[in-house]
Short mmCIF file of C-alpha atoms in Angstrom, two decimals:
data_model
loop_
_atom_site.label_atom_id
_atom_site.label_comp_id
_atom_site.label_asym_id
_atom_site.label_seq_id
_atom_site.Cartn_x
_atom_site.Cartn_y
_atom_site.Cartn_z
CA UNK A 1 95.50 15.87 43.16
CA UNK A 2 94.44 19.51 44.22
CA UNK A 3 98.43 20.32 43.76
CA UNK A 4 99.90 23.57 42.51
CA UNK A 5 103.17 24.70 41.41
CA UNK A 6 102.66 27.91 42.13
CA UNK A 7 101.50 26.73 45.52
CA UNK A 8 104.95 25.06 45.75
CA UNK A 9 107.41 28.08 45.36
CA UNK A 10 105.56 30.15 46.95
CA UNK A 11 105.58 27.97 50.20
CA UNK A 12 109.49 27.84 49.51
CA UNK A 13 110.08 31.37 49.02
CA UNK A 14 108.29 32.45 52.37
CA UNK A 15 110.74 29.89 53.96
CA UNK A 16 107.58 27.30 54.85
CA UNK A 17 108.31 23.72 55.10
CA UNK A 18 107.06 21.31 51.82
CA UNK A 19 104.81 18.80 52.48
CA UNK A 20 105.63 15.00 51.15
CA UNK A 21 102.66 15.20 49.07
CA UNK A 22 103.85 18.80 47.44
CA UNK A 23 107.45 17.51 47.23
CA UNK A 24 106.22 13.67 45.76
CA UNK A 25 104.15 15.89 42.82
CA UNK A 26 106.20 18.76 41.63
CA UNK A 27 109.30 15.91 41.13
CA UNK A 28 106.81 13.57 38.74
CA UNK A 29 105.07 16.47 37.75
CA UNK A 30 108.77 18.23 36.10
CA UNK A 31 109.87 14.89 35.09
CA UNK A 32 106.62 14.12 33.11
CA UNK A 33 107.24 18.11 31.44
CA UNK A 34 103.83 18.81 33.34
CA UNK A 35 106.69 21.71 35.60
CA UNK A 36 108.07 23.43 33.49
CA UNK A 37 111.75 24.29 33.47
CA UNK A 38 111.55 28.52 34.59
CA UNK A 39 108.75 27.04 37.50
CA UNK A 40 111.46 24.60 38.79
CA UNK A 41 114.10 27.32 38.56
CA UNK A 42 112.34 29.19 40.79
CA UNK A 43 111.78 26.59 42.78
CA UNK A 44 115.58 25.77 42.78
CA UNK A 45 116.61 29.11 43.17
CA UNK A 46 114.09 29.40 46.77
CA UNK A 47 115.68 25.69 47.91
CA UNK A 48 119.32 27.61 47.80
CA UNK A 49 118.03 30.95 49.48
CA UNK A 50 116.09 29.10 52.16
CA UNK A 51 117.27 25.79 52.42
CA UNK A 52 115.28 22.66 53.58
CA UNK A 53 114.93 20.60 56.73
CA UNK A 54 116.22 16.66 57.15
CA UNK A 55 113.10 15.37 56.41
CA UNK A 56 112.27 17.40 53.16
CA UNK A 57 115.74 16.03 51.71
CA UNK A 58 115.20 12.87 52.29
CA UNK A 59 111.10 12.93 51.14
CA UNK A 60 112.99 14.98 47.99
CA UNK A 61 115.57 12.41 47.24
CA UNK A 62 113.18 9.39 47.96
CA UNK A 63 110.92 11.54 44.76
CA UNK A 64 113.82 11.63 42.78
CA UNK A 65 114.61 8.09 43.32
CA UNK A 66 111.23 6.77 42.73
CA UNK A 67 110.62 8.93 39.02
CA UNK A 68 113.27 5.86 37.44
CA UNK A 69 114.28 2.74 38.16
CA UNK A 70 116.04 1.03 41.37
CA UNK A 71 118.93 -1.53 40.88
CA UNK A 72 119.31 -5.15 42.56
CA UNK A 73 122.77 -6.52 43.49
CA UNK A 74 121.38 -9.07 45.83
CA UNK A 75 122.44 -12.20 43.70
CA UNK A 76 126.11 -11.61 43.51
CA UNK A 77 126.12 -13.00 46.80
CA UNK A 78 129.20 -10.64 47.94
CA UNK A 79 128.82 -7.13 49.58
CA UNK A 80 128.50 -4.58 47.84
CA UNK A 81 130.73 -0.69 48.04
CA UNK A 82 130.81 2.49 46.39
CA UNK A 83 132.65 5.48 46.33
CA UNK A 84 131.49 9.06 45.21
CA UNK A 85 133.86 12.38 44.90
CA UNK A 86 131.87 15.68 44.85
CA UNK A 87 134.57 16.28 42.17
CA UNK A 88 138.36 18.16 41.87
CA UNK A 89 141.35 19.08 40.35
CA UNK A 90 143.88 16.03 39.75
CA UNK A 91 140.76 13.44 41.30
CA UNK A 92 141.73 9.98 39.49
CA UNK A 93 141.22 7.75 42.62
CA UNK A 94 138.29 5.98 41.18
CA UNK A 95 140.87 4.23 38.83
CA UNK A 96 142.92 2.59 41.23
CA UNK A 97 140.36 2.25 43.76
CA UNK A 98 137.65 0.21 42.68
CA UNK A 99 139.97 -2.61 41.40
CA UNK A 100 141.81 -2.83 44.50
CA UNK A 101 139.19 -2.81 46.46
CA UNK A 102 137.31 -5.79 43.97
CA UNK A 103 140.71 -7.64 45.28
CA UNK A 104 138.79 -8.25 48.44
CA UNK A 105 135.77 -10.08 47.50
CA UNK A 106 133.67 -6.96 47.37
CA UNK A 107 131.92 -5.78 44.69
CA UNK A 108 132.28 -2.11 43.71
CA UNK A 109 129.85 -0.73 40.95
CA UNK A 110 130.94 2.54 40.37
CA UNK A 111 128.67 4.49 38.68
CA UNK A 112 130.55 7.45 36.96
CA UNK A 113 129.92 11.32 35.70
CA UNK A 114 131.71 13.37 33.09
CA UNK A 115 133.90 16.36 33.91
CA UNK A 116 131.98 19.68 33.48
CA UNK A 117 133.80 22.73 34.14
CA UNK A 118 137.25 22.73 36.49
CA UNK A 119 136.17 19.26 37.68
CA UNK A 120 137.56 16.09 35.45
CA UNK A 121 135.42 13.57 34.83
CA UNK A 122 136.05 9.84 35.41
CA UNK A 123 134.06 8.48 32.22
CA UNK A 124 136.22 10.73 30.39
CA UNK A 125 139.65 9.72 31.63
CA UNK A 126 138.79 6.17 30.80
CA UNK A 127 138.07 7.21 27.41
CA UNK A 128 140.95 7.84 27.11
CA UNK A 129 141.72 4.35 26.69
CA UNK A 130 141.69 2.91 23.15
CA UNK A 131 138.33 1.08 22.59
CA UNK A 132 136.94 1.17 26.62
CA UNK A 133 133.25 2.43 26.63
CA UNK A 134 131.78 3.58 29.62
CA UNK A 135 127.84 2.61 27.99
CA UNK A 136 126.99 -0.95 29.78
CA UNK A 137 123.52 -2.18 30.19
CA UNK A 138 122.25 -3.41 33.53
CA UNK A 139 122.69 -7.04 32.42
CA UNK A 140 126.46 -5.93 31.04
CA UNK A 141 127.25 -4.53 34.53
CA UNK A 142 125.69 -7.26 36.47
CA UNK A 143 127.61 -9.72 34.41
CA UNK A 144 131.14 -7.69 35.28
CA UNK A 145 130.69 -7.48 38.59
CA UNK A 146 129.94 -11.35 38.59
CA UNK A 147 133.43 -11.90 36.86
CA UNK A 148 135.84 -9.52 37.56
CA UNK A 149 134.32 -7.81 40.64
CA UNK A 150 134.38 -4.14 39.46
CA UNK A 151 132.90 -1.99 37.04
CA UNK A 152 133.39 2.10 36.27
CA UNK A 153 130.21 2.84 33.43
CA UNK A 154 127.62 5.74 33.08
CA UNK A 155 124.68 5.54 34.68
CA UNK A 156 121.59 4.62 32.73
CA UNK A 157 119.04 6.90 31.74
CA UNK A 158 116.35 4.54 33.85
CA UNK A 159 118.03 5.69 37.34
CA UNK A 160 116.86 8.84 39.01
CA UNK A 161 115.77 10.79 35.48
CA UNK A 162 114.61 13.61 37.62
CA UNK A 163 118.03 14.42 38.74
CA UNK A 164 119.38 14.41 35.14
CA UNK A 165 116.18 16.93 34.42
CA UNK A 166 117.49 18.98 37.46
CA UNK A 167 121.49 18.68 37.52
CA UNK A 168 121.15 20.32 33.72
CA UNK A 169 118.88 23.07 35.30
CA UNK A 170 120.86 24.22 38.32
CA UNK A 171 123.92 24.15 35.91
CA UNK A 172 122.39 27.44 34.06
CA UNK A 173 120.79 28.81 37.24
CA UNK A 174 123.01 29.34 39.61
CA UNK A 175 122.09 26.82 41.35
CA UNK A 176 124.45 24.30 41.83
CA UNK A 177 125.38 25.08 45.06
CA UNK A 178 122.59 24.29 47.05
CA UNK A 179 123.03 21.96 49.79
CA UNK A 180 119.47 19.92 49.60
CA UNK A 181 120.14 19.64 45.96
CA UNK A 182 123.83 19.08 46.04
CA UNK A 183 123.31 16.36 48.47
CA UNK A 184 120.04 14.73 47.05
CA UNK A 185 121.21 14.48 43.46
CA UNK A 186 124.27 12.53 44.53
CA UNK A 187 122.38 10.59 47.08
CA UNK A 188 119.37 9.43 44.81
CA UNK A 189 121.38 8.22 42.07
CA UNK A 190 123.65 6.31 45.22
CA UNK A 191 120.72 4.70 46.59
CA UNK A 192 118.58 3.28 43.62
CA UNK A 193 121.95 2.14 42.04
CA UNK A 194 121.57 -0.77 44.88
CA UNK A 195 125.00 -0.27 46.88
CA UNK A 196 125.20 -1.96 50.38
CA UNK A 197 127.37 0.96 51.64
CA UNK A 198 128.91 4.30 50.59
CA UNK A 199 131.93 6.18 51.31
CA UNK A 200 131.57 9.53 50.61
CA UNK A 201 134.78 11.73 49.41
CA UNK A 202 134.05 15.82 50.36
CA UNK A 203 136.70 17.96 48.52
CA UNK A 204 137.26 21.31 50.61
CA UNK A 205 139.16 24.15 49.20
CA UNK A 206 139.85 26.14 46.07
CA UNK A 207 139.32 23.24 43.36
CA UNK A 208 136.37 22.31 45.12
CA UNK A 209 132.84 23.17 44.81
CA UNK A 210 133.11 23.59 49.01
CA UNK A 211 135.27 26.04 49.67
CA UNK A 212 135.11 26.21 53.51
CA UNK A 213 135.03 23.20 55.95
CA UNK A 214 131.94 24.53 57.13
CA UNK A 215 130.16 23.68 54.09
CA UNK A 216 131.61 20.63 53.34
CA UNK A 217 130.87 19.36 56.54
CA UNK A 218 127.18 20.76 56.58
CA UNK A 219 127.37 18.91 53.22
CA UNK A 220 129.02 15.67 54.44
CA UNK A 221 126.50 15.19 56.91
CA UNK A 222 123.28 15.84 55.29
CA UNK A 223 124.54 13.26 52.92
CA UNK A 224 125.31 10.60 55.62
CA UNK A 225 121.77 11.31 56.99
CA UNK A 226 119.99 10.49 53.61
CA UNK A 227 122.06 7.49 53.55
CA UNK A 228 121.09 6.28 56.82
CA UNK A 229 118.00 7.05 56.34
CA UNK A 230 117.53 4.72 53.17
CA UNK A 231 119.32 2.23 55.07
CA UNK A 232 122.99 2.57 52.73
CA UNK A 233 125.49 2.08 55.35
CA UNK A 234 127.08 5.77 54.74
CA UNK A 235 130.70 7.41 55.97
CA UNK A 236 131.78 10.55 54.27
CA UNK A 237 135.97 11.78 54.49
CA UNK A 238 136.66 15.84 53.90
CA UNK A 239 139.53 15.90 51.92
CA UNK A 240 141.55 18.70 50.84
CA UNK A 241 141.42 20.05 47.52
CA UNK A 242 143.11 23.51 48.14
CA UNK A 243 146.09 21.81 46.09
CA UNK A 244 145.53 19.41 43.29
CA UNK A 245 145.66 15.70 43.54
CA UNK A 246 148.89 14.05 42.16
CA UNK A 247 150.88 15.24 39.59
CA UNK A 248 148.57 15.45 36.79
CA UNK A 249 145.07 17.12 35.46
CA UNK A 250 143.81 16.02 32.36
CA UNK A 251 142.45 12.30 31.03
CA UNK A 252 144.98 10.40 29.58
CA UNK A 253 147.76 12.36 31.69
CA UNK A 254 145.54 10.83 34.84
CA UNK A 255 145.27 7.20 33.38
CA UNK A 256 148.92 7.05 33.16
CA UNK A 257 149.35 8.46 36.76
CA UNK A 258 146.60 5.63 38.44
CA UNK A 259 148.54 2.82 36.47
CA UNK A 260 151.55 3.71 38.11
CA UNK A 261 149.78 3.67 41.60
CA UNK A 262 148.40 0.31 40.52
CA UNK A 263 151.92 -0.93 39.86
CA UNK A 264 153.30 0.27 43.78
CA UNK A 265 154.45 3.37 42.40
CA UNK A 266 152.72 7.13 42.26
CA UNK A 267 152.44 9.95 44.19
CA UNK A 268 152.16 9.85 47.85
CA UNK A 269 148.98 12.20 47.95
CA UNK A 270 147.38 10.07 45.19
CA UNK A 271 148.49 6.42 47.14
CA UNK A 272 147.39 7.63 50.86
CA UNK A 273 143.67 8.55 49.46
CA UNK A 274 143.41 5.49 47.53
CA UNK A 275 144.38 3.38 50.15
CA UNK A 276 142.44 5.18 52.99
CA UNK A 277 139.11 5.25 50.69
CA UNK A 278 139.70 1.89 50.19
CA UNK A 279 139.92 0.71 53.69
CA UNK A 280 136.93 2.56 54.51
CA UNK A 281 135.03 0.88 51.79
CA UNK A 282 136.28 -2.59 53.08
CA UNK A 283 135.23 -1.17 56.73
CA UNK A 284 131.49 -0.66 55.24
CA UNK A 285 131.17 -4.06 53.50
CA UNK A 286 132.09 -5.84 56.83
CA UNK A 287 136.12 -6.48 56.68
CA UNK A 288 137.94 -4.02 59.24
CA UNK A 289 140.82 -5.97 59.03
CA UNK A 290 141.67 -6.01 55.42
CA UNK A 291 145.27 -4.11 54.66
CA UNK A 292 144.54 -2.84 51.00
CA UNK A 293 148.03 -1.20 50.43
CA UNK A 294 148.84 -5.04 50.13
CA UNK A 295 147.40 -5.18 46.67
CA UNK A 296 149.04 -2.48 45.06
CA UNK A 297 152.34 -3.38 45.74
CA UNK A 298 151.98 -7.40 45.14
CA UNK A 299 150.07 -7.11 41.66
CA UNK A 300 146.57 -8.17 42.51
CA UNK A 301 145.01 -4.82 42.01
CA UNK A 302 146.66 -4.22 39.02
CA UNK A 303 145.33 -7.56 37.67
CA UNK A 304 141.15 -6.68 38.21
CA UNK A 305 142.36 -3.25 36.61
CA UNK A 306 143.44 -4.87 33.10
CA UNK A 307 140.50 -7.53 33.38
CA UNK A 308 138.45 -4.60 33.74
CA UNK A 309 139.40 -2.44 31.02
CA UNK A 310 139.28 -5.40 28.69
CA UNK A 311 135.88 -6.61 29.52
CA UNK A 312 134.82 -2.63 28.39
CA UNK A 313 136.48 -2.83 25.14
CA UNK A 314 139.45 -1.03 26.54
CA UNK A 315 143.13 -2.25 25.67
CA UNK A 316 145.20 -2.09 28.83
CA UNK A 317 148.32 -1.92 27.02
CA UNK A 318 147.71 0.31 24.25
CA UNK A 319 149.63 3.85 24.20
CA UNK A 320 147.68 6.06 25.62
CA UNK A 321 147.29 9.26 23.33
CA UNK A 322 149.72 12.11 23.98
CA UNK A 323 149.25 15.76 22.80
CA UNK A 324 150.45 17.75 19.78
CA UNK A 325 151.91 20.40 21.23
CA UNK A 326 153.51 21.52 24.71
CA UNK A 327 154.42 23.91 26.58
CA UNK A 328 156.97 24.63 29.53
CA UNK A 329 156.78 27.00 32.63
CA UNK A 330 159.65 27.30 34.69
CA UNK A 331 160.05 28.36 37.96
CA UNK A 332 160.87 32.76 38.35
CA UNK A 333 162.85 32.13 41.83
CA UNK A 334 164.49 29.80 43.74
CA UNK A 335 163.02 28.35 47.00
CA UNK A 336 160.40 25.96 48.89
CA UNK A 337 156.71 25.95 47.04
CA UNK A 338 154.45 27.14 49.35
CA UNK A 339 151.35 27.10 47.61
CA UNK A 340 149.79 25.64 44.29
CA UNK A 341 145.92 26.48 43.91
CA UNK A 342 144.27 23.77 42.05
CA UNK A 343 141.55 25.99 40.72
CA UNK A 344 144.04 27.79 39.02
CA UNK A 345 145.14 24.54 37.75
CA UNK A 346 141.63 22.74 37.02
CA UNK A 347 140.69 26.00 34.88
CA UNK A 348 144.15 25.75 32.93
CA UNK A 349 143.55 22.06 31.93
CA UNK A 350 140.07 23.15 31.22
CA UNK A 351 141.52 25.69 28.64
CA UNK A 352 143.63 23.59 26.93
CA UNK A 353 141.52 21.11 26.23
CA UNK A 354 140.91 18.52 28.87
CA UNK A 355 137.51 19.55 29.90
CA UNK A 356 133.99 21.42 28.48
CA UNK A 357 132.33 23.90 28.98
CA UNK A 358 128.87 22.61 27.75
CA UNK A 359 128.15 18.84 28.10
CA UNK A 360 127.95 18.33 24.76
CA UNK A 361 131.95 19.75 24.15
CA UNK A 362 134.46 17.13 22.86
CA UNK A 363 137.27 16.78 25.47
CA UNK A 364 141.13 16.24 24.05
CA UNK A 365 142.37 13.32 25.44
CA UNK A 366 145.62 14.08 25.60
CA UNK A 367 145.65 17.79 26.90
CA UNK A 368 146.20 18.76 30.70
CA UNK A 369 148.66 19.93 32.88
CA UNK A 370 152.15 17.77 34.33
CA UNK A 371 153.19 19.17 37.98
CA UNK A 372 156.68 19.09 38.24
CA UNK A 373 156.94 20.22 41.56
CA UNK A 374 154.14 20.57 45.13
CA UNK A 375 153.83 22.48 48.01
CA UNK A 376 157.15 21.11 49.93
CA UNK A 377 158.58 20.42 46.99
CA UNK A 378 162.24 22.42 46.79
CA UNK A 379 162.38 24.05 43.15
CA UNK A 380 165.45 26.14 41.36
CA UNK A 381 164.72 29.29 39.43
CA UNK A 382 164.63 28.05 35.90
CA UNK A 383 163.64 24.85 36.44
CA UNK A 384 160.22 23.02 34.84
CA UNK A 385 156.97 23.64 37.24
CA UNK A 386 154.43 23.05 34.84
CA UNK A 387 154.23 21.24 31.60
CA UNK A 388 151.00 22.01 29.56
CA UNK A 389 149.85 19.66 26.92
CA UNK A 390 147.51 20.53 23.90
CA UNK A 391 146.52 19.94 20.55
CA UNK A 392 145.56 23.37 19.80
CA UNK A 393 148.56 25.19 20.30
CA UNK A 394 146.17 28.95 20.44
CA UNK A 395 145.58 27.16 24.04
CA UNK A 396 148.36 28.01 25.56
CA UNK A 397 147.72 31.30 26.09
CA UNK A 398 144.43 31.43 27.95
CA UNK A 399 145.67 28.21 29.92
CA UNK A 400 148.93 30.80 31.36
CA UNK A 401 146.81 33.64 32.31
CA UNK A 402 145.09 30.83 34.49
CA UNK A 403 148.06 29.69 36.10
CA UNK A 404 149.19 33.28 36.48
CA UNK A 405 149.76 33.93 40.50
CA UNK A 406 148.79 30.47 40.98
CA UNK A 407 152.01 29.09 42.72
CA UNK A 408 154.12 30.88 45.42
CA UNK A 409 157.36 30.50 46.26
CA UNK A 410 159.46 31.25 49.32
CA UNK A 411 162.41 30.71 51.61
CA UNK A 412 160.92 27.95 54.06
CA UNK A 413 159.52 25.08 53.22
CA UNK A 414 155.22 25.02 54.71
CA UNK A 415 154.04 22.75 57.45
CA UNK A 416 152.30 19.57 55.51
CA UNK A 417 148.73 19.76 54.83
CA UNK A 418 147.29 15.99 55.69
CA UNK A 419 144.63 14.31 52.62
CA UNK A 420 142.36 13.83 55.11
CA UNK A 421 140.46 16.79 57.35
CA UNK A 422 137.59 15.13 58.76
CA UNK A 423 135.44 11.81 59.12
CA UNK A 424 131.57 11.64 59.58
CA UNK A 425 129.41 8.75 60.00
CA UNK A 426 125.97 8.59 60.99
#
């Protein structure tokens, strides 16, 4: 084909423009092992430094989404919506959102990632579930959607194998944060998994990977664009992630939070995402008019969530497990909470247990943090702010020096911080 790797990063690294036909071979050439992995790192590492232009994203991401397999919804005869978080602290709204939103008569295949780092990860909160498994084949998830209208799994190793290649990569390279790759590893997985339309969920703030609006937004849209582009009706929300979501971090600790939601109950925070998200999905598969708060409160989204934790394996009314050990931190002073940085709150969950720190790392599903009190929230010196649950009690320790600092409190209560910070649609 007269193409040369070498050719390749060295167009990137003098900040030239990639051709389709450079762009089309260096993706099937690194997923066949023809690349190999120090050539794409440098590759990578010249992408971050000098970026890339609308159309090289999407000519990357349609590459990425042509080295597997592209899925076919088109005979469930129903629309179909999806929802992806660029990942936080305290981030269980998949849980309660894709059954409520299957209350509707639209489908909602929700193809899932594990937690890696500060972020949780949705396959393993369901885990956390007695006997649910997150492995379905295409035939398994097909059939789901048919009869209970939802489905949270893993993605299978046919879609968009060049991103697995590359997400692994940029993981040890320092690389993770670059915008092109950022926003075409989430959009080529998006697009050949089949969805009709896609809401997009930008964190912004501490616990996020974007920690300035600027980003996210720069982020946000260059997603929305590759959407369009592939013809996936596409909206993204920035959210804020400066504080964590709900009361809880850590997988079964989460599971127990989104099945109060789905009975009417939960946290505010956690309620007005799910319910926003889920209008916006609605909004995408053609029905504006749908209230979805409806369904939390009457039963009907709690009913697709048991149907579909049972038709995974999972026991919806099992006891979830709990932790050996925990441990209580109380409040030094008396006063309004001003500010709790989920970061500091991810990384302490992390610690004790709830996430990994290689993907192959076992995850505790019991360990995480309780919040006993947020940012508003009046709190008396002594009282409980944290609860932290292990099974390793030699957690603890490393799990406080994370939280150390990571909560101020003071004599007037702050203004309120709204969920929701921005809205872009193509």
């Amino acid at each position: 084909m007269g193409t040369d790797v070498i050719d390749v990063i060295r167009t990137k690294r003098d900040k030239g423009r990639l051709t389709r036909e450079q762009i089309d071979w260096v993706i099937a050439a690194y997923t066949d092992g023809v690349v190999a992995d120090e050539q794409m790192s440098a590759l990578a590492m010249a992408i971050l430094l000098n970026g890339m232009d609308r159309e090289e994203i999407a000519q990357w991401t349609a590459a990425m989404i042509a080295s597997g397999e592209r899925m076919d919804f088109s005979s469930l005869g129903r629309p179909t919506a999806d929802k992806h978080s660029t990942g936080g602290v305290g981030d269980k709204i998949t849980l309660p959102l894709a059954p409520l939103v299957a209350v509707f008569d639209v489908a909602v295949p929700q193809l899932s990632g594990r937690g890696l780092g500060h972020t949780g990860g949705t396959l393993d909160k369901l885990e956390a579930i007695p006997g649910w498994r997150a492995a379905l084949s295409n035939d398994e998830m097909l059939a789901q959607l048919r009869d209970v209208g939802a489905v949270i799994c893993a993605a299978g190793s046919g879609l968009a194998p060049a991103d697995k290649k590359l997400y692994a990569l940029r993981d040890i390279t320092g690389t993770v944060e670059a915008i092109p790759l950022i926003a075409s590893s989430i959009m080529s997985k998006k697009i050949a998994e089949g969805t009709d339309s896609l809401v997009l969920d930008v964190k912004v703030g501490s616990g996020a990977f974007m920690k300035s609006l600027g980003q996210a937004e720069e982020l946000a849209r260059t997603m929305v664009d590759l959407g369009a582009d592939a013809g996936v009706t596409t909206v993204a929300l920035l959210t804020n992630m400066d504080t964590p979501l709900g009361l809880t971090a850590g997988n079964a600790l989460e599971v127990r939070e989104s099945v109060e939601v789905l009975g009417g109950g939960g946290p505010a925070d956690v309620v007005e995402l799910t319910v926003t998200l889920a209008r916006e999905m609605l909004a995408a598969a053609g029905k504006p008019d749908v209230d979805p708060s409806e369904a939390l409160v009457d039963g009907r989204a709690m009913d697709v969530w048991r149907r579909m934790i049972t038709a995974q394996g999972g026991d919806p009314d099992a006891d979830l497990p709990r932790a050996r050990h925990t441990h209580t931190v109380v409040a030094e002073q008396s006063g309004f909470v001003t500010r709790m940085d989920a970061m500091a709150v991810g990384v302490a969950a992390w610690r004790l247990g709830a996430g990994r720190a290689r993907k192959e790392d076992r995850v505790q599903a019991g360990a995480g943090v309780e919040m006993h009190a947020k940012p508003g929230d009046q709190v008396t010196a002594g009282e409980p702010l944290f609860t932290l649950h292990t099974d390793t009690e030699q957690r603890f320790e490393r799990a406080l020096e994370a939280l150390a600092g990571a909560v101020d409190v003071g004599a007037l209560a702050p203004d309120p911080t709204p969920v929701v910070l921005g809205r872009i649609e193509a």
